[in-house]
């Protein structure tokens, strides 16, 4: 199980990097996404857990359709 999680995280990281460098191809409902915009947000976590006091959110979208979305907690 642990190996499968690490492999999935590796593929996700690879996809994220390619997507943010405009080197990934993505289709939504069979239509290729030719352009996208990125929104990055960071804020305070109202209920910190283990000193994870910041919330980060990354959204890649095209014409009000989300292509990729990620949210994570961090200390900084």
mmCIF file of N, CA and C in Angstrom:
data_model
loop_
_atom_site.group_PDB
_atom_site.id
_atom_site.type_symbol
_atom_site.label_atom_id
_atom_site.label_comp_id
_atom_site.label_asym_id
_atom_site.label_seq_id
_atom_site.Cartn_x
_atom_site.Cartn_y
_atom_site.Cartn_z
ATOM 1 N N UNK A 1 0.823 -1.190 0.000
ATOM 2 C CA UNK A 1 0.000 0.000 0.000
ATOM 3 C C UNK A 1 0.865 1.250 0.000
ATOM 4 N N UNK A 2 1.912 1.270 0.816
ATOM 5 C CA UNK A 2 2.792 2.433 0.913
ATOM 6 C C UNK A 2 3.476 2.713 -0.422
ATOM 7 N N UNK A 3 3.915 1.657 -1.113
ATOM 8 C CA UNK A 3 4.573 1.848 -2.414
ATOM 9 C C UNK A 3 3.604 2.437 -3.427
ATOM 10 N N UNK A 4 2.366 1.986 -3.418
ATOM 11 C CA UNK A 4 1.368 2.497 -4.356
ATOM 12 C C UNK A 4 1.111 3.979 -4.113
ATOM 13 N N UNK A 5 1.075 4.388 -2.852
ATOM 14 C CA UNK A 5 0.859 5.804 -2.530
ATOM 15 C C UNK A 5 2.022 6.640 -3.040
ATOM 16 N N UNK A 6 3.257 6.167 -2.847
ATOM 17 C CA UNK A 6 4.420 6.908 -3.310
ATOM 18 C C UNK A 6 4.453 6.998 -4.828
ATOM 19 N N UNK A 7 4.087 5.937 -5.517
ATOM 20 C CA UNK A 7 4.050 5.956 -6.979
ATOM 21 C C UNK A 7 3.000 6.956 -7.459
ATOM 22 N N UNK A 8 1.809 6.950 -6.852
ATOM 23 C CA UNK A 8 0.756 7.898 -7.235
ATOM 24 C C UNK A 8 1.214 9.328 -6.979
ATOM 25 N N UNK A 9 1.841 9.579 -5.840
ATOM 26 C CA UNK A 9 2.328 10.929 -5.521
ATOM 27 C C UNK A 9 3.377 11.361 -6.534
ATOM 28 N N UNK A 10 4.202 10.437 -6.983
ATOM 29 C CA UNK A 10 5.213 10.747 -7.999
ATOM 30 C C UNK A 10 4.575 11.136 -9.319
ATOM 31 N N UNK A 11 3.573 10.373 -9.749
ATOM 32 C CA UNK A 11 2.868 10.709 -10.992
ATOM 33 C C UNK A 11 2.137 12.040 -10.869
ATOM 34 N N UNK A 12 1.520 12.290 -9.732
ATOM 35 C CA UNK A 12 0.817 13.552 -9.533
ATOM 36 C C UNK A 12 1.804 14.716 -9.580
ATOM 37 N N UNK A 13 2.949 14.574 -8.916
ATOM 38 C CA UNK A 13 3.962 15.620 -8.934
ATOM 39 C C UNK A 13 4.479 15.877 -10.340
ATOM 40 N N UNK A 14 4.694 14.820 -11.105
ATOM 41 C CA UNK A 14 5.143 14.949 -12.483
ATOM 42 C C UNK A 14 4.101 15.696 -13.314
ATOM 43 N N UNK A 15 2.828 15.311 -13.172
ATOM 44 C CA UNK A 15 1.751 15.972 -13.904
ATOM 45 C C UNK A 15 1.661 17.450 -13.526
ATOM 46 N N UNK A 16 1.745 17.757 -12.220
ATOM 47 C CA UNK A 16 1.679 19.147 -11.768
ATOM 48 C C UNK A 16 2.786 19.983 -12.402
ATOM 49 N N UNK A 17 3.996 19.460 -12.384
ATOM 50 C CA UNK A 17 5.120 20.188 -12.973
ATOM 51 C C UNK A 17 4.929 20.445 -14.453
ATOM 52 N N UNK A 18 4.510 19.416 -15.182
ATOM 53 C CA UNK A 18 4.280 19.574 -16.624
ATOM 54 C C UNK A 18 3.126 20.529 -16.905
ATOM 55 N N UNK A 19 2.090 20.453 -16.093
ATOM 56 C CA UNK A 19 0.933 21.331 -16.280
ATOM 57 C C UNK A 19 1.325 22.790 -16.074
ATOM 58 N N UNK A 20 2.081 23.066 -15.026
ATOM 59 C CA UNK A 20 2.457 24.443 -14.728
ATOM 60 C C UNK A 20 3.498 24.993 -15.701
ATOM 61 N N UNK A 21 4.221 24.113 -16.406
ATOM 62 C CA UNK A 21 5.186 24.546 -17.420
ATOM 63 C C UNK A 21 4.556 24.583 -18.813
ATOM 64 N N UNK A 22 3.237 24.339 -18.897
ATOM 65 C CA UNK A 22 2.516 24.273 -20.176
ATOM 66 C C UNK A 22 3.054 23.163 -21.077
ATOM 67 N N UNK A 23 3.472 22.049 -20.491
ATOM 68 C CA UNK A 23 3.974 20.914 -21.253
ATOM 69 C C UNK A 23 3.052 19.704 -21.156
ATOM 70 N N UNK A 24 1.915 19.839 -20.475
ATOM 71 C CA UNK A 24 0.963 18.737 -20.347
ATOM 72 C C UNK A 24 -0.228 18.978 -21.273
ATOM 73 N N UNK A 25 -0.795 17.917 -21.778
ATOM 74 C CA UNK A 25 -2.014 17.997 -22.591
ATOM 75 C C UNK A 25 -3.181 17.518 -21.744
ATOM 76 N N UNK A 26 -4.252 18.311 -21.728
ATOM 77 C CA UNK A 26 -5.418 17.996 -20.913
ATOM 78 C C UNK A 26 -6.664 18.141 -21.767
ATOM 79 N N UNK A 27 -7.606 17.215 -21.588
ATOM 80 C CA UNK A 27 -8.900 17.365 -22.263
ATOM 81 C C UNK A 27 -10.010 17.286 -21.218
ATOM 82 N N UNK A 28 -11.051 18.050 -21.455
ATOM 83 C CA UNK A 28 -12.234 18.037 -20.606
ATOM 84 C C UNK A 28 -13.417 17.690 -21.485
ATOM 85 N N UNK A 29 -14.083 16.591 -21.159
ATOM 86 C CA UNK A 29 -15.217 16.099 -21.947
ATOM 87 C C UNK A 29 -14.858 15.953 -23.425
ATOM 88 N N UNK A 30 -13.649 15.470 -23.694
ATOM 89 C CA UNK A 30 -13.220 15.229 -25.069
ATOM 90 C C UNK A 30 -12.704 16.452 -25.799
ATOM 91 N N UNK A 31 -12.713 17.627 -25.166
ATOM 92 C CA UNK A 31 -12.222 18.851 -25.796
ATOM 93 C C UNK A 31 -10.875 19.231 -25.196
ATOM 94 N N UNK A 32 -9.885 19.459 -26.061
ATOM 95 C CA UNK A 32 -8.555 19.814 -25.581
ATOM 96 C C UNK A 32 -8.557 21.214 -24.994
ATOM 97 N N UNK A 33 -7.862 21.374 -23.895
ATOM 98 C CA UNK A 33 -7.716 22.673 -23.246
ATOM 99 C C UNK A 33 -6.503 23.358 -23.878
ATOM 100 N N UNK A 34 -6.758 24.472 -24.592
ATOM 101 C CA UNK A 34 -5.682 25.167 -25.296
ATOM 102 C C UNK A 34 -5.002 26.226 -24.438
ATOM 103 N N UNK A 35 -5.686 26.711 -23.423
ATOM 104 C CA UNK A 35 -5.090 27.711 -22.539
ATOM 105 C C UNK A 35 -5.700 27.567 -21.151
ATOM 106 N N UNK A 36 -5.006 28.095 -20.175
ATOM 107 C CA UNK A 36 -5.507 28.011 -18.805
ATOM 108 C C UNK A 36 -4.956 29.177 -18.002
ATOM 109 N N UNK A 37 -5.576 29.398 -16.864
ATOM 110 C CA UNK A 37 -5.072 30.409 -15.936
ATOM 111 C C UNK A 37 -4.858 29.740 -14.582
ATOM 112 N N UNK A 38 -3.932 30.289 -13.812
ATOM 113 C CA UNK A 38 -3.575 29.725 -12.518
ATOM 114 C C UNK A 38 -3.907 30.731 -11.429
ATOM 115 N N UNK A 39 -4.550 30.252 -10.378
ATOM 116 C CA UNK A 39 -4.823 31.066 -9.195
ATOM 117 C C UNK A 39 -4.178 30.373 -8.011
ATOM 118 N N UNK A 40 -3.392 31.136 -7.258
ATOM 119 C CA UNK A 40 -2.743 30.609 -6.063
ATOM 120 C C UNK A 40 -3.197 31.460 -4.885
ATOM 121 N N UNK A 41 -3.660 30.800 -3.834
ATOM 122 C CA UNK A 41 -4.125 31.505 -2.640
ATOM 123 C C UNK A 41 -3.442 30.910 -1.421
ATOM 124 N N UNK A 42 -3.199 31.761 -0.425
ATOM 125 C CA UNK A 42 -2.644 31.298 0.845
ATOM 126 C C UNK A 42 -3.328 32.081 1.953
ATOM 127 N N UNK A 43 -3.635 31.401 3.039
ATOM 128 C CA UNK A 43 -4.318 32.044 4.160
ATOM 129 C C UNK A 43 -4.033 31.320 5.454
ATOM 130 N N UNK A 44 -4.552 31.849 6.524
ATOM 131 C CA UNK A 44 -4.370 31.251 7.846
ATOM 132 C C UNK A 44 -5.369 30.131 8.071
ATOM 133 N N UNK A 45 -4.887 29.041 8.648
ATOM 134 C CA UNK A 45 -5.731 27.913 9.012
ATOM 135 C C UNK A 45 -6.428 28.258 10.335
ATOM 136 N N UNK A 46 -7.753 28.336 10.365
ATOM 137 C CA UNK A 46 -8.449 28.717 11.595
ATOM 138 C C UNK A 46 -8.322 27.693 12.718
ATOM 139 N N UNK A 47 -8.007 26.457 12.383
ATOM 140 C CA UNK A 47 -7.838 25.411 13.403
ATOM 141 C C UNK A 47 -6.542 24.649 13.114
ATOM 142 N N UNK A 48 -5.385 25.251 13.429
ATOM 143 C CA UNK A 48 -4.101 24.617 13.099
ATOM 144 C C UNK A 48 -3.946 23.238 13.738
ATOM 145 N N UNK A 49 -3.341 22.350 12.999
ATOM 146 C CA UNK A 49 -3.069 20.988 13.455
ATOM 147 C C UNK A 49 -1.571 20.761 13.360
ATOM 148 N N UNK A 50 -0.918 20.433 14.461
ATOM 149 C CA UNK A 50 0.534 20.208 14.470
ATOM 150 C C UNK A 50 1.305 21.379 13.878
ATOM 151 N N UNK A 51 0.970 22.593 14.266
ATOM 152 C CA UNK A 51 1.628 23.817 13.786
ATOM 153 C C UNK A 51 1.448 24.076 12.291
ATOM 154 N N UNK A 52 0.531 23.397 11.639
ATOM 155 C CA UNK A 52 0.247 23.647 10.224
ATOM 156 C C UNK A 52 -0.747 24.807 10.164
ATOM 157 N N UNK A 53 -0.209 26.011 10.223
ATOM 158 C CA UNK A 53 -1.068 27.180 10.398
ATOM 159 C C UNK A 53 -1.419 27.899 9.098
ATOM 160 N N UNK A 54 -0.927 27.425 7.958
ATOM 161 C CA UNK A 54 -1.247 28.064 6.686
ATOM 162 C C UNK A 54 -1.942 27.083 5.741
ATOM 163 N N UNK A 55 -2.869 27.592 4.973
ATOM 164 C CA UNK A 55 -3.583 26.819 3.961
ATOM 165 C C UNK A 55 -3.190 27.374 2.600
ATOM 166 N N UNK A 56 -2.772 26.485 1.693
ATOM 167 C CA UNK A 56 -2.428 26.879 0.331
ATOM 168 C C UNK A 56 -3.427 26.232 -0.619
ATOM 169 N N UNK A 57 -3.809 26.957 -1.662
ATOM 170 C CA UNK A 57 -4.723 26.398 -2.657
ATOM 171 C C UNK A 57 -4.252 26.843 -4.039
ATOM 172 N N UNK A 58 -4.183 25.886 -4.951
ATOM 173 C CA UNK A 58 -3.760 26.128 -6.318
ATOM 174 C C UNK A 58 -4.873 25.644 -7.239
ATOM 175 N N UNK A 59 -5.312 26.511 -8.146
ATOM 176 C CA UNK A 59 -6.375 26.149 -9.088
ATOM 177 C C UNK A 59 -5.917 26.493 -10.503
ATOM 178 N N UNK A 60 -5.967 25.523 -11.397
ATOM 179 C CA UNK A 60 -5.723 25.742 -12.820
ATOM 180 C C UNK A 60 -7.067 25.586 -13.499
ATOM 181 N N UNK A 61 -7.488 26.611 -14.246
ATOM 182 C CA UNK A 61 -8.820 26.568 -14.847
ATOM 183 C C UNK A 61 -8.806 27.083 -16.275
ATOM 184 N N UNK A 62 -9.877 26.770 -16.979
ATOM 185 C CA UNK A 62 -10.097 27.228 -18.346
ATOM 186 C C UNK A 62 -11.584 27.474 -18.522
ATOM 187 N N UNK A 63 -11.949 28.716 -18.825
ATOM 188 C CA UNK A 63 -13.355 29.075 -19.073
ATOM 189 C C UNK A 63 -14.278 28.539 -17.976
ATOM 190 N N UNK A 64 -13.969 28.842 -16.742
ATOM 191 C CA UNK A 64 -14.765 28.441 -15.580
ATOM 192 C C UNK A 64 -14.818 26.938 -15.354
ATOM 193 N N UNK A 65 -13.953 26.179 -16.003
ATOM 194 C CA UNK A 65 -13.851 24.743 -15.753
ATOM 195 C C UNK A 65 -12.524 24.477 -15.061
ATOM 196 N N UNK A 66 -12.559 23.770 -13.953
ATOM 197 C CA UNK A 66 -11.341 23.455 -13.222
ATOM 198 C C UNK A 66 -10.603 22.319 -13.936
ATOM 199 N N UNK A 67 -9.347 22.567 -14.268
ATOM 200 C CA UNK A 67 -8.493 21.567 -14.890
ATOM 201 C C UNK A 67 -7.761 20.774 -13.810
ATOM 202 N N UNK A 68 -7.299 21.498 -12.787
ATOM 203 C CA UNK A 68 -6.560 20.874 -11.695
ATOM 204 C C UNK A 68 -6.721 21.732 -10.453
ATOM 205 N N UNK A 69 -6.874 21.085 -9.304
ATOM 206 C CA UNK A 69 -7.018 21.815 -8.052
ATOM 207 C C UNK A 69 -6.282 21.060 -6.949
ATOM 208 N N UNK A 70 -5.556 21.810 -6.120
ATOM 209 C CA UNK A 70 -4.802 21.195 -5.029
ATOM 210 C C UNK A 70 -4.844 22.114 -3.820
ATOM 211 N N UNK A 71 -4.996 21.530 -2.645
ATOM 212 C CA UNK A 71 -5.029 22.280 -1.394
ATOM 213 C C UNK A 71 -4.154 21.538 -0.401
ATOM 214 N N UNK A 72 -3.320 22.293 0.350
ATOM 215 C CA UNK A 72 -2.470 21.655 1.339
ATOM 216 C C UNK A 72 -2.189 22.591 2.510
ATOM 217 N N UNK A 73 -1.805 21.974 3.623
ATOM 218 C CA UNK A 73 -1.462 22.705 4.840
ATOM 219 C C UNK A 73 0.059 22.797 4.946
ATOM 220 N N UNK A 74 0.528 23.889 5.581
ATOM 221 C CA UNK A 74 1.961 24.103 5.694
ATOM 222 C C UNK A 74 2.272 24.943 6.927
ATOM 223 N N UNK A 75 3.519 24.941 7.327
ATOM 224 C CA UNK A 75 3.954 25.754 8.452
ATOM 225 C C UNK A 75 4.307 27.172 8.040
ATOM 226 N N UNK A 76 4.479 27.414 6.771
ATOM 227 C CA UNK A 76 4.861 28.750 6.294
ATOM 228 C C UNK A 76 4.045 29.198 5.111
#
